[in-house]
PDB file of C-alpha atoms in Angstrom:
ATOM      1  CA  MET X   1      -3.136   6.027  21.374  1.00  0.00           C
ATOM      2  CA  LEU X   2      -3.623   4.108  24.614  1.00  0.00           C
ATOM      3  CA  ASN X   3      -5.320   7.142  26.162  1.00  0.00           C
ATOM      4  CA  ALA X   4      -7.575   7.412  23.120  1.00  0.00           C
ATOM      5  CA  ILE X   5      -8.582   3.757  23.520  1.00  0.00           C
ATOM      6  CA  VAL X   6      -9.330   4.274  27.232  1.00  0.00           C
ATOM      7  CA  GLN X   7     -11.544   7.264  26.476  1.00  0.00           C
ATOM      8  CA  CYS X   8     -13.364   5.950  23.390  1.00  0.00           C
ATOM      9  CA  THR X   9     -17.054   5.098  23.149  1.00  0.00           C
ATOM     10  CA  LEU X  10     -18.065   1.432  23.069  1.00  0.00           C
ATOM     11  CA  LEU X  11     -21.308   1.293  21.110  1.00  0.00           C
ATOM     12  CA  ASP X  12     -22.160  -1.098  18.268  1.00  0.00           C
ATOM     13  CA  ASP X  13     -20.705  -0.302  14.837  1.00  0.00           C
ATOM     14  CA  VAL X  14     -22.675  -3.067  13.112  1.00  0.00           C
ATOM     15  CA  PHE X  15     -25.714  -0.878  13.762  1.00  0.00           C
ATOM     16  CA  HIS X  16     -23.648   2.217  12.870  1.00  0.00           C
ATOM     17  CA  GLU X  17     -24.148   3.816  16.269  1.00  0.00           C
ATOM     18  CA  ASP X  18     -20.630   4.214  17.753  1.00  0.00           C
ATOM     19  CA  PRO X  19     -19.676   7.941  17.948  1.00  0.00           C
ATOM     20  CA  THR X  20     -15.903   7.312  17.928  1.00  0.00           C
ATOM     21  CA  THR X  21     -16.106   5.211  14.760  1.00  0.00           C
ATOM     22  CA  ILE X  22     -18.600   7.492  13.015  1.00  0.00           C
ATOM     23  CA  SER X  23     -16.386  10.482  13.825  1.00  0.00           C
ATOM     24  CA  LEU X  24     -13.328   8.771  12.333  1.00  0.00           C
ATOM     25  CA  GLU X  25     -15.203   7.816   9.155  1.00  0.00           C
ATOM     26  CA  ARG X  26     -16.508  11.360   8.740  1.00  0.00           C
ATOM     27  CA  PHE X  27     -13.050  12.793   9.423  1.00  0.00           C
ATOM     28  CA  VAL X  28     -11.314  10.633   6.785  1.00  0.00           C
ATOM     29  CA  ALA X  29     -14.117  11.154   4.250  1.00  0.00           C
ATOM     30  CA  ASP X  30     -13.652  14.919   4.588  1.00  0.00           C
ATOM     31  CA  LEU X  31      -9.861  14.561   4.471  1.00  0.00           C
ATOM     32  CA  THR X  32     -10.036  12.644   1.182  1.00  0.00           C
ATOM     33  CA  GLY X  33     -12.879  14.640  -0.353  1.00  0.00           C
ATOM     34  CA  LYS X  34     -15.156  11.606  -0.590  1.00  0.00           C
ATOM     35  CA  GLU X  35     -18.806  11.323   0.492  1.00  0.00           C
ATOM     36  CA  ASP X  36     -18.400   8.550   3.036  1.00  0.00           C
ATOM     37  CA  ALA X  37     -16.000   6.059   4.630  1.00  0.00           C
ATOM     38  CA  LEU X  38     -16.037   2.627   6.238  1.00  0.00           C
ATOM     39  CA  LEU X  39     -13.705   1.266   8.921  1.00  0.00           C
ATOM     40  CA  VAL X  40     -12.298  -2.208   8.191  1.00  0.00           C
ATOM     41  CA  LEU X  41      -9.787  -4.371  10.021  1.00  0.00           C
ATOM     42  CA  SER X  42      -7.048  -4.581   7.398  1.00  0.00           C
ATOM     43  CA  GLY X  43      -5.904  -3.401   4.006  1.00  0.00           C
ATOM     44  CA  SER X  44      -6.708  -6.802   2.528  1.00  0.00           C
ATOM     45  CA  MET X  45     -10.246  -6.571   3.882  1.00  0.00           C
ATOM     46  CA  GLY X  46     -10.568  -3.052   2.489  1.00  0.00           C
ATOM     47  CA  ASN X  47      -9.502  -4.107  -0.992  1.00  0.00           C
ATOM     48  CA  GLN X  48     -11.641  -7.239  -1.012  1.00  0.00           C
ATOM     49  CA  VAL X  49     -14.753  -5.479   0.284  1.00  0.00           C
ATOM     50  CA  ALA X  50     -14.309  -2.732  -2.315  1.00  0.00           C
ATOM     51  CA  LEU X  51     -13.788  -5.092  -5.222  1.00  0.00           C
ATOM     52  CA  ARG X  52     -16.626  -7.425  -4.192  1.00  0.00           C
ATOM     53  CA  THR X  53     -18.941  -4.419  -3.919  1.00  0.00           C
ATOM     54  CA  HIS X  54     -17.911  -2.985  -7.278  1.00  0.00           C
ATOM     55  CA  LEU X  55     -18.181  -6.305  -9.092  1.00  0.00           C
ATOM     56  CA  VAL X  56     -21.841  -7.305  -9.177  1.00  0.00           C
ATOM     57  CA  ALA X  57     -21.880 -10.461 -11.301  1.00  0.00           C
ATOM     58  CA  PRO X  58     -19.358 -12.359 -13.448  1.00  0.00           C
ATOM     59  CA  PRO X  59     -17.898 -12.499 -15.987  1.00  0.00           C
ATOM     60  CA  HIS X  60     -15.596  -9.690 -14.975  1.00  0.00           C
ATOM     61  CA  GLY X  61     -11.892  -8.988 -14.964  1.00  0.00           C
ATOM     62  CA  ILE X  62      -9.558  -6.780 -12.937  1.00  0.00           C
ATOM     63  CA  VAL X  63      -6.564  -5.154 -14.616  1.00  0.00           C
ATOM     64  CA  CYS X  64      -3.712  -4.522 -12.171  1.00  0.00           C
ATOM     65  CA  ASP X  65       0.034  -4.610 -11.664  1.00  0.00           C
ATOM     66  CA  ARG X  66       1.343  -8.171 -11.390  1.00  0.00           C
ATOM     67  CA  ARG X  67       3.174  -7.193  -8.168  1.00  0.00           C
ATOM     68  CA  SER X  68       0.057  -5.721  -6.569  1.00  0.00           C
ATOM     69  CA  HIS X  69      -1.120  -6.719  -3.107  1.00  0.00           C
ATOM     70  CA  ILE X  70      -4.419  -8.128  -4.387  1.00  0.00           C
ATOM     71  CA  ILE X  71      -2.462 -10.573  -6.570  1.00  0.00           C
ATOM     72  CA  GLN X  72       0.459 -11.453  -4.312  1.00  0.00           C
ATOM     73  CA  HIS X  73      -0.728 -11.159  -0.715  1.00  0.00           C
ATOM     74  CA  GLU X  74      -4.505 -11.571  -0.354  1.00  0.00           C
ATOM     75  CA  ALA X  75      -4.864 -15.354  -0.573  1.00  0.00           C
ATOM     76  CA  GLY X  76      -6.605 -15.336  -3.941  1.00  0.00           C
ATOM     77  CA  GLY X  77      -9.472 -13.257  -2.567  1.00  0.00           C
ATOM     78  CA  ILE X  78     -10.491 -11.746  -5.895  1.00  0.00           C
ATOM     79  CA  ALA X  79     -11.111 -15.266  -7.218  1.00  0.00           C
ATOM     80  CA  THR X  80     -12.844 -16.756  -4.178  1.00  0.00           C
ATOM     81  CA  LEU X  81     -14.875 -13.714  -3.105  1.00  0.00           C
ATOM     82  CA  SER X  82     -15.559 -11.925  -6.405  1.00  0.00           C
ATOM     83  CA  GLN X  83     -15.181 -14.717  -8.978  1.00  0.00           C
ATOM     84  CA  ALA X  84     -13.030 -12.267 -10.912  1.00  0.00           C
ATOM     85  CA  MET X  85     -10.288 -12.997 -13.398  1.00  0.00           C
ATOM     86  CA  ALA X  86      -7.039 -11.150 -12.797  1.00  0.00           C
ATOM     87  CA  GLN X  87      -5.565  -9.475 -15.872  1.00  0.00           C
ATOM     88  CA  PRO X  88      -2.069  -8.662 -14.535  1.00  0.00           C
ATOM     89  CA  ILE X  89       0.430  -6.310 -16.161  1.00  0.00           C
ATOM     90  CA  ASP X  90       4.211  -6.220 -15.945  1.00  0.00           C
ATOM     91  CA  ALA X  91       5.192  -2.560 -15.603  1.00  0.00           C
ATOM     92  CA  LYS X  92       7.794  -1.879 -18.290  1.00  0.00           C
ATOM     93  CA  ASN X  93       9.326   0.991 -16.330  1.00  0.00           C
ATOM     94  CA  GLY X  94       9.732  -1.259 -13.282  1.00  0.00           C
ATOM     95  CA  LYS X  95       7.883   1.212 -11.049  1.00  0.00           C
ATOM     96  CA  TYR X  96       4.214   1.594 -12.019  1.00  0.00           C
ATOM     97  CA  ILE X  97       1.818   0.622 -14.793  1.00  0.00           C
ATOM     98  CA  THR X  98       0.946   3.244 -17.402  1.00  0.00           C
ATOM     99  CA  LEU X  99      -2.185   4.118 -19.349  1.00  0.00           C
ATOM    100  CA  GLU X 100      -0.772   2.589 -22.534  1.00  0.00           C
ATOM    101  CA  GLU X 101      -0.123  -0.729 -20.776  1.00  0.00           C
ATOM    102  CA  ILE X 102      -3.618  -0.695 -19.284  1.00  0.00           C
ATOM    103  CA  GLN X 103      -5.161  -0.010 -22.681  1.00  0.00           C
ATOM    104  CA  GLU X 104      -3.226  -2.947 -24.136  1.00  0.00           C
ATOM    105  CA  HIS X 105      -4.566  -5.411 -21.540  1.00  0.00           C
ATOM    106  CA  THR X 106      -8.086  -4.096 -20.902  1.00  0.00           C
ATOM    107  CA  VAL X 107     -11.002  -5.920 -22.530  1.00  0.00           C
ATOM    108  CA  ILE X 108     -13.818  -3.570 -23.533  1.00  0.00           C
ATOM    109  CA  SER X 109     -15.221  -5.755 -26.306  1.00  0.00           C
ATOM    110  CA  ASP X 110     -18.654  -7.400 -26.303  1.00  0.00           C
ATOM    111  CA  ASN X 111     -17.072 -10.545 -27.728  1.00  0.00           C
ATOM    112  CA  ILE X 112     -18.556 -13.363 -25.620  1.00  0.00           C
ATOM    113  CA  HIS X 113     -15.314 -15.338 -25.835  1.00  0.00           C
ATOM    114  CA  MET X 114     -13.534 -12.738 -23.698  1.00  0.00           C
ATOM    115  CA  CYS X 115     -13.715 -11.632 -20.061  1.00  0.00           C
ATOM    116  CA  PRO X 116     -14.652  -7.936 -19.922  1.00  0.00           C
ATOM    117  CA  THR X 117     -12.646  -5.633 -17.677  1.00  0.00           C
ATOM    118  CA  ARG X 118     -14.870  -4.035 -15.032  1.00  0.00           C
ATOM    119  CA  VAL X 119     -12.216  -2.669 -12.647  1.00  0.00           C
ATOM    120  CA  ILE X 120      -8.762  -1.165 -13.011  1.00  0.00           C
ATOM    121  CA  GLU X 121      -6.838  -1.450  -9.745  1.00  0.00           C
ATOM    122  CA  LEU X 122      -3.891   0.817  -8.966  1.00  0.00           C
ATOM    123  CA  GLU X 123      -1.530   0.608  -6.002  1.00  0.00           C
ATOM    124  CA  ASN X 124       0.164   3.661  -4.531  1.00  0.00           C
ATOM    125  CA  THR X 125       2.804   3.323  -3.322  1.00  0.00           C
ATOM    126  CA  LEU X 126       3.898  -0.035  -4.746  1.00  0.00           C
ATOM    127  CA  ASN X 127       7.139  -1.349  -3.262  1.00  0.00           C
ATOM    128  CA  GLY X 128       7.666   2.182  -1.994  1.00  0.00           C
ATOM    129  CA  ALA X 129       7.628   3.685  -5.501  1.00  0.00           C
ATOM    130  CA  ILE X 130       5.147   6.480  -6.206  1.00  0.00           C
ATOM    131  CA  MET X 131       2.635   6.424  -9.044  1.00  0.00           C
ATOM    132  CA  PRO X 132       2.632  10.063 -10.210  1.00  0.00           C
ATOM    133  CA  LEU X 133      -0.615  12.017  -9.971  1.00  0.00           C
ATOM    134  CA  ASN X 134      -0.472  12.888 -13.678  1.00  0.00           C
ATOM    135  CA  GLU X 135      -0.417   9.195 -14.611  1.00  0.00           C
ATOM    136  CA  VAL X 136      -3.375   8.492 -12.314  1.00  0.00           C
ATOM    137  CA  LYS X 137      -5.253  11.363 -14.002  1.00  0.00           C
ATOM    138  CA  ARG X 138      -4.555   9.931 -17.472  1.00  0.00           C
ATOM    139  CA  ILE X 139      -5.782   6.480 -16.420  1.00  0.00           C
ATOM    140  CA  SER X 140      -8.808   7.950 -14.654  1.00  0.00           C
ATOM    141  CA  ALA X 141      -9.944   9.987 -17.668  1.00  0.00           C
ATOM    142  CA  TRP X 142      -9.719   6.954 -19.957  1.00  0.00           C
ATOM    143  CA  ALA X 143     -11.442   4.650 -17.447  1.00  0.00           C
ATOM    144  CA  ARG X 144     -14.368   7.051 -17.124  1.00  0.00           C
ATOM    145  CA  GLN X 145     -14.684   7.346 -20.891  1.00  0.00           C
ATOM    146  CA  ASN X 146     -15.053   3.561 -21.041  1.00  0.00           C
ATOM    147  CA  ASP X 147     -17.264   3.166 -17.959  1.00  0.00           C
ATOM    148  CA  ILE X 148     -14.605   1.186 -16.051  1.00  0.00           C
ATOM    149  CA  ILE X 149     -14.392   1.414 -12.260  1.00  0.00           C
ATOM    150  CA  LEU X 150     -11.079   2.618 -10.797  1.00  0.00           C
ATOM    151  CA  HIS X 151     -10.028   1.390  -7.344  1.00  0.00           C
ATOM    152  CA  MET X 152      -6.802   2.339  -5.577  1.00  0.00           C
ATOM    153  CA  ASP X 153      -5.034   0.286  -2.957  1.00  0.00           C
ATOM    154  CA  GLY X 154      -3.777   3.340  -1.113  1.00  0.00           C
ATOM    155  CA  ALA X 155      -2.511   1.509   1.949  1.00  0.00           C
ATOM    156  CA  ARG X 156       0.624   3.656   1.697  1.00  0.00           C
ATOM    157  CA  LEU X 157      -0.871   6.633  -0.159  1.00  0.00           C
ATOM    158  CA  TRP X 158      -0.098   8.707   2.943  1.00  0.00           C
ATOM    159  CA  GLU X 159       3.584   8.188   2.118  1.00  0.00           C
ATOM    160  CA  ALA X 160       3.219   9.411  -1.476  1.00  0.00           C
ATOM    161  CA  VAL X 161       1.410  12.517  -0.279  1.00  0.00           C
ATOM    162  CA  ALA X 162       4.023  13.166   2.422  1.00  0.00           C
ATOM    163  CA  ALA X 163       6.710  12.932  -0.280  1.00  0.00           C
ATOM    164  CA  GLY X 164       5.036  15.774  -2.191  1.00  0.00           C
ATOM    165  CA  ALA X 165       3.527  13.750  -5.047  1.00  0.00           C
ATOM    166  CA  GLY X 166       0.130  15.431  -4.679  1.00  0.00           C
ATOM    167  CA  SER X 167      -2.564  15.974  -2.085  1.00  0.00           C
ATOM    168  CA  LEU X 168      -4.823  13.292  -0.647  1.00  0.00           C
ATOM    169  CA  LYS X 169      -7.883  14.937  -2.182  1.00  0.00           C
ATOM    170  CA  GLU X 170      -6.211  15.217  -5.593  1.00  0.00           C
ATOM    171  CA  TYR X 171      -5.439  11.503  -5.720  1.00  0.00           C
ATOM    172  CA  CYS X 172      -8.801  10.424  -4.311  1.00  0.00           C
ATOM    173  CA  ALA X 173     -10.722  12.629  -6.759  1.00  0.00           C
ATOM    174  CA  GLU X 174      -9.429  10.522  -9.638  1.00  0.00           C
ATOM    175  CA  VAL X 175     -10.677   7.140  -8.399  1.00  0.00           C
ATOM    176  CA  ASP X 176     -13.998   5.602  -7.406  1.00  0.00           C
ATOM    177  CA  SER X 177     -12.722   4.044  -4.197  1.00  0.00           C
ATOM    178  CA  VAL X 178      -9.586   4.011  -2.071  1.00  0.00           C
ATOM    179  CA  SER X 179      -8.407   1.739   0.724  1.00  0.00           C
ATOM    180  CA  LEU X 180      -6.151   3.526   3.251  1.00  0.00           C
ATOM    181  CA  CYS X 181      -4.181   1.785   6.002  1.00  0.00           C
ATOM    182  CA  PHE X 182      -3.863   3.125   9.566  1.00  0.00           C
ATOM    183  CA  SER X 183      -1.124   0.725  10.623  1.00  0.00           C
ATOM    184  CA  LYS X 184       2.120   0.370   8.635  1.00  0.00           C
ATOM    185  CA  GLY X 185       3.655   3.851   8.355  1.00  0.00           C
ATOM    186  CA  LEU X 186       1.050   5.625  10.479  1.00  0.00           C
ATOM    187  CA  GLY X 187       1.661   3.274  13.395  1.00  0.00           C
ATOM    188  CA  ALA X 188      -1.858   2.430  14.589  1.00  0.00           C
ATOM    189  CA  PRO X 189      -2.162  -1.095  16.048  1.00  0.00           C
ATOM    190  CA  ILE X 190      -4.797  -2.232  13.530  1.00  0.00           C
ATOM    191  CA  GLY X 191      -7.223  -1.044  10.907  1.00  0.00           C
ATOM    192  CA  SER X 192      -7.830   0.434   7.458  1.00  0.00           C
ATOM    193  CA  ILE X 193     -10.603   2.501   5.933  1.00  0.00           C
ATOM    194  CA  LEU X 194     -12.476   2.569   2.634  1.00  0.00           C
ATOM    195  CA  VAL X 195     -13.642   5.837   1.072  1.00  0.00           C
ATOM    196  CA  GLY X 196     -16.033   6.390  -1.815  1.00  0.00           C
ATOM    197  CA  SER X 197     -19.549   7.530  -2.645  1.00  0.00           C
ATOM    198  CA  ALA X 198     -22.330   7.249  -0.081  1.00  0.00           C
ATOM    199  CA  ALA X 199     -24.091   4.573  -2.136  1.00  0.00           C
ATOM    200  CA  PHE X 200     -20.891   2.569  -2.513  1.00  0.00           C
ATOM    201  CA  ILE X 201     -20.060   2.680   1.212  1.00  0.00           C
ATOM    202  CA  LYS X 202     -23.626   1.695   2.106  1.00  0.00           C
ATOM    203  CA  ARG X 203     -23.258  -1.479   0.061  1.00  0.00           C
ATOM    204  CA  CYS X 204     -19.740  -2.031   1.428  1.00  0.00           C
ATOM    205  CA  ARG X 205     -21.228  -2.308   4.931  1.00  0.00           C
ATOM    206  CA  TRP X 206     -23.291  -5.222   3.658  1.00  0.00           C
ATOM    207  CA  THR X 207     -20.266  -6.851   2.035  1.00  0.00           C
ATOM    208  CA  ARG X 208     -18.115  -6.304   5.130  1.00  0.00           C
ATOM    209  CA  LYS X 209     -20.733  -8.030   7.298  1.00  0.00           C
ATOM    210  CA  SER X 210     -20.951 -10.987   4.907  1.00  0.00           C
ATOM    211  CA  ILE X 211     -17.237 -11.802   5.271  1.00  0.00           C
ATOM    212  CA  GLY X 212     -17.201 -11.483   9.055  1.00  0.00           C
ATOM    213  CA  GLY X 213     -15.891  -7.934   9.256  1.00  0.00           C
ATOM    214  CA  GLY X 214     -18.714  -6.413  11.279  1.00  0.00           C
ATOM    215  CA  LEU X 215     -17.414  -4.850  14.502  1.00  0.00           C
ATOM    216  CA  ARG X 216     -19.291  -4.383  17.747  1.00  0.00           C
ATOM    217  CA  GLN X 217     -17.237  -2.186  20.090  1.00  0.00           C
ATOM    218  CA  ALA X 218     -15.282  -0.646  17.199  1.00  0.00           C
ATOM    219  CA  GLY X 219     -14.165   2.382  19.165  1.00  0.00           C
ATOM    220  CA  VAL X 220     -11.051   0.579  20.404  1.00  0.00           C
ATOM    221  CA  VAL X 221      -9.937   0.288  16.756  1.00  0.00           C
ATOM    222  CA  ALA X 222     -11.153   3.680  15.562  1.00  0.00           C
ATOM    223  CA  ALA X 223      -9.697   5.762  18.405  1.00  0.00           C
ATOM    224  CA  PRO X 224      -5.984   4.986  17.864  1.00  0.00           C
ATOM    225  CA  ALA X 225      -6.509   5.205  14.097  1.00  0.00           C
ATOM    226  CA  ARG X 226      -7.661   8.803  14.503  1.00  0.00           C
ATOM    227  CA  VAL X 227      -4.548   9.582  16.556  1.00  0.00           C
ATOM    228  CA  ALA X 228      -2.361   7.977  13.874  1.00  0.00           C
ATOM    229  CA  VAL X 229      -3.782  10.195  11.125  1.00  0.00           C
ATOM    230  CA  GLU X 230      -3.670  13.388  13.172  1.00  0.00           C
ATOM    231  CA  GLU X 231      -0.257  12.972  14.757  1.00  0.00           C
ATOM    232  CA  THR X 232       1.735  10.992  12.203  1.00  0.00           C
ATOM    233  CA  PHE X 233       0.280  12.081   8.841  1.00  0.00           C
ATOM    234  CA  LEU X 234      -1.055  15.559   9.530  1.00  0.00           C
ATOM    235  CA  GLY X 235       1.685  16.116  12.112  1.00  0.00           C
ATOM    236  CA  GLY X 236       4.347  15.696   9.423  1.00  0.00           C
ATOM    237  CA  LYS X 237       6.219  12.807  11.037  1.00  0.00           C
ATOM    238  CA  LEU X 238       6.417  10.731   7.852  1.00  0.00           C
ATOM    239  CA  ALA X 239       9.105  13.075   6.535  1.00  0.00           C
ATOM    240  CA  GLN X 240      11.545  11.630   9.066  1.00  0.00           C
ATOM    241  CA  SER X 241      10.710   8.107   7.885  1.00  0.00           C
ATOM    242  CA  HIS X 242      11.633   9.130   4.349  1.00  0.00           C
ATOM    243  CA  GLU X 243      14.869  10.762   5.485  1.00  0.00           C
ATOM    244  CA  ASN X 244      15.839   7.611   7.380  1.00  0.00           C
ATOM    245  CA  ALA X 245      15.192   5.566   4.234  1.00  0.00           C
ATOM    246  CA  ARG X 246      17.290   7.900   2.085  1.00  0.00           C
ATOM    247  CA  ARG X 247      20.094   7.629   4.636  1.00  0.00           C
ATOM    248  CA  LEU X 248      20.127   3.834   4.314  1.00  0.00           C
ATOM    249  CA  GLU X 249      19.955   4.154   0.536  1.00  0.00           C
ATOM    250  CA  ARG X 250      23.029   6.405   0.477  1.00  0.00           C
ATOM    251  CA  ILE X 251      25.014   4.041   2.701  1.00  0.00           C
ATOM    252  CA  TRP X 252      24.117   0.987   0.599  1.00  0.00           C
ATOM    253  CA  VAL X 253      24.821   2.639  -2.774  1.00  0.00           C
ATOM    254  CA  ASP X 254      28.049   4.325  -1.604  1.00  0.00           C
ATOM    255  CA  LEU X 255      29.318   0.892  -0.582  1.00  0.00           C
ATOM    256  CA  GLY X 256      28.629  -0.435  -4.080  1.00  0.00           C
ATOM    257  CA  GLY X 257      25.244  -2.060  -3.456  1.00  0.00           C
ATOM    258  CA  LYS X 258      22.446  -2.110  -6.026  1.00  0.00           C
ATOM    259  CA  LEU X 259      18.743  -1.330  -5.514  1.00  0.00           C
ATOM    260  CA  LYS X 260      15.631  -2.983  -6.974  1.00  0.00           C
ATOM    261  CA  TYR X 261      13.406   0.094  -6.851  1.00  0.00           C
ATOM    262  CA  PRO X 262      13.851   3.824  -6.372  1.00  0.00           C
ATOM    263  CA  VAL X 263      13.631   5.070  -2.776  1.00  0.00           C
ATOM    264  CA  ASP X 264      10.710   7.470  -3.214  1.00  0.00           C
ATOM    265  CA  THR X 265       9.317   7.098   0.290  1.00  0.00           C
ATOM    266  CA  ASN X 266      10.049   4.870   3.300  1.00  0.00           C
ATOM    267  CA  MET X 267      11.050   1.605   1.587  1.00  0.00           C
ATOM    268  CA  VAL X 268      14.553   0.518   0.667  1.00  0.00           C
ATOM    269  CA  TRP X 269      14.640  -2.534  -1.602  1.00  0.00           C
ATOM    270  CA  LEU X 270      18.110  -4.042  -1.784  1.00  0.00           C
ATOM    271  CA  ASP X 271      19.074  -6.000  -4.888  1.00  0.00           C
ATOM    272  CA  LEU X 272      21.015  -8.697  -3.077  1.00  0.00           C
ATOM    273  CA  LYS X 273      21.426 -10.957  -6.095  1.00  0.00           C
ATOM    274  CA  GLY X 274      22.576  -8.053  -8.246  1.00  0.00           C
ATOM    275  CA  SER X 275      25.027  -7.108  -5.501  1.00  0.00           C
ATOM    276  CA  GLY X 276      26.402 -10.649  -5.384  1.00  0.00           C
ATOM    277  CA  ILE X 277      25.045 -11.482  -1.929  1.00  0.00           C
ATOM    278  CA  GLU X 278      23.130 -14.604  -0.918  1.00  0.00           C
ATOM    279  CA  VAL X 279      19.896 -13.905   0.968  1.00  0.00           C
ATOM    280  CA  ASP X 280      20.600 -16.580   3.598  1.00  0.00           C
ATOM    281  CA  LYS X 281      24.046 -15.109   4.290  1.00  0.00           C
ATOM    282  CA  PHE X 282      22.557 -11.624   4.548  1.00  0.00           C
ATOM    283  CA  VAL X 283      19.964 -12.807   7.080  1.00  0.00           C
ATOM    284  CA  GLU X 284      22.653 -14.676   9.028  1.00  0.00           C
ATOM    285  CA  VAL X 285      24.893 -11.601   9.357  1.00  0.00           C
ATOM    286  CA  ALA X 286      21.875  -9.447  10.229  1.00  0.00           C
ATOM    287  CA  ASP X 287      20.959 -11.841  13.023  1.00  0.00           C
ATOM    288  CA  GLU X 288      24.486 -11.623  14.439  1.00  0.00           C
ATOM    289  CA  LEU X 289      24.148  -7.830  14.594  1.00  0.00           C
ATOM    290  CA  GLY X 290      20.655  -7.912  16.133  1.00  0.00           C
ATOM    291  CA  VAL X 291      18.869  -6.734  12.977  1.00  0.00           C
ATOM    292  CA  VAL X 292      15.688  -8.687  12.241  1.00  0.00           C
ATOM    293  CA  VAL X 293      15.241  -9.085   8.483  1.00  0.00           C
ATOM    294  CA  LYS X 294      13.453 -11.572   6.253  1.00  0.00           C
ATOM    295  CA  GLY X 295      14.982 -10.587   2.948  1.00  0.00           C
ATOM    296  CA  GLU X 296      15.698  -7.579   0.789  1.00  0.00           C
ATOM    297  CA  ARG X 297      13.045  -5.098   1.936  1.00  0.00           C
ATOM    298  CA  PHE X 298      13.628  -2.480   4.620  1.00  0.00           C
ATOM    299  CA  VAL X 299      10.513  -0.549   5.648  1.00  0.00           C
ATOM    300  CA  VAL X 300      11.769   2.457   7.582  1.00  0.00           C
ATOM    301  CA  HIS X 301       9.819   4.322  10.293  1.00  0.00           C
ATOM    302  CA  TYR X 302      10.433   7.658  11.983  1.00  0.00           C
ATOM    303  CA  GLN X 303      10.608   5.944  15.390  1.00  0.00           C
ATOM    304  CA  ILE X 304      13.586   3.784  14.426  1.00  0.00           C
ATOM    305  CA  SER X 305      16.436   4.692  16.764  1.00  0.00           C
ATOM    306  CA  GLU X 306      19.879   5.950  15.847  1.00  0.00           C
ATOM    307  CA  GLU X 307      21.295   2.770  17.365  1.00  0.00           C
ATOM    308  CA  ALA X 308      19.185   0.648  15.002  1.00  0.00           C
ATOM    309  CA  LEU X 309      20.272   2.671  11.969  1.00  0.00           C
ATOM    310  CA  VAL X 310      23.926   2.237  12.974  1.00  0.00           C
ATOM    311  CA  ARG X 311      23.398  -1.532  13.245  1.00  0.00           C
ATOM    312  CA  VAL X 312      21.984  -1.593   9.723  1.00  0.00           C
ATOM    313  CA  GLN X 313      24.961   0.417   8.506  1.00  0.00           C
ATOM    314  CA  LYS X 314      27.304  -2.154  10.050  1.00  0.00           C
ATOM    315  CA  LEU X 315      25.294  -4.894   8.349  1.00  0.00           C
ATOM    316  CA  PHE X 316      25.683  -3.205   4.971  1.00  0.00           C
ATOM    317  CA  GLU X 317      29.394  -2.697   5.507  1.00  0.00           C
ATOM    318  CA  ARG X 318      30.013  -6.315   6.501  1.00  0.00           C
ATOM    319  CA  VAL X 319      28.137  -7.922   3.640  1.00  0.00           C
ATOM    320  CA  LEU X 320      29.268  -5.536   0.923  1.00  0.00           C
ATOM    321  CA  ARG X 321      32.898  -5.162   1.913  1.00  0.00           C
ATOM    322  CA  GLY X 322      33.193  -8.890   2.466  1.00  0.00           C
ATOM    323  CA  ASN X 323      31.597  -9.489  -0.920  1.00  0.00           C
ATOM    324  CA  LEU X 324      33.908  -7.038  -2.676  1.00  0.00           C
ATOM    325  CA  LYS X 325      36.958  -8.697  -1.117  1.00  0.00           C
ATOM    326  CA  LYS X 326      35.712 -12.085  -2.343  1.00  0.00           C
ATOM    327  CA  ARG X 327      35.270 -10.711  -5.861  1.00  0.00           C
ATOM    328  CA  LYS X 328      38.822  -9.373  -5.866  1.00  0.00           C
ATOM    329  CA  VAL X 329      40.196 -12.768  -4.840  1.00  0.00           C
ATOM    330  CA  ASP X 330      38.108 -14.484  -7.527  1.00  0.00           C
ATOM    331  CA  GLU X 331      39.438 -12.105 -10.194  1.00  0.00           C
TER     332      GLU X 331
END
């Protein structure tokens, strides 16, 4: 990636004239089967630019999973930037929202007392769990019948595809726009990309500029992103990330620990409360073993060393075996 940065072009992307950036956008558009693409600095920026571009004028609502990134981790951007009302759903299966749940919460009435739904937002993966392609197809068909825009936060869609859930083009064909992240699992230092129709991306450039996302010498961002897609995603390296995650899952479960979500990809969500472990104690023991954690989520990468995995195993053993001993005494 460093070599790619050294060799990249340094022309102005605000004027859409940088060859490195244009090449990346064309490459990802072709990879996803969409007409065009737009480089942005983060997944949050990608989602917010997409939603602001889709939503022309209020009143308008966005139906989404209550746990979704646009609700939990984007500083209220859909309210401040798009003046949109969130219509959040609690997924009954604990993994992903379904068509039936979306139909229950979507407003398609002309009743002036209600806020009409203009966008359905899906997230794949969400907490590491995959939304199946068949469910996306069901939602997509219904959304199109009702003239509702479908956007996907696909920051980790690469992971779902690498796990065999469907191809990138198959998923992207079902939605109007997708935001894909180059950092996180792919390992680029920064950046995400939006894909959609040519007309949509043209307007997204305007929206991106209005929120301060216009880049001058964008090649230094685009060049390593291209390497990340080619070497990590297309090169098949995500499979090792998933295997590392499954290894940690097996260790945790075999020791009697409980999980919050299924380990479909590269995330392992520990249910510390359900396993009888205090978060503060878990973090304290992790610190003693040189494992940096903030809570229950482990996001596993293919570059994590064997030494690091062994440290995590020791962490699991200490907290779970100690907890089981305490339970026995209490009984």
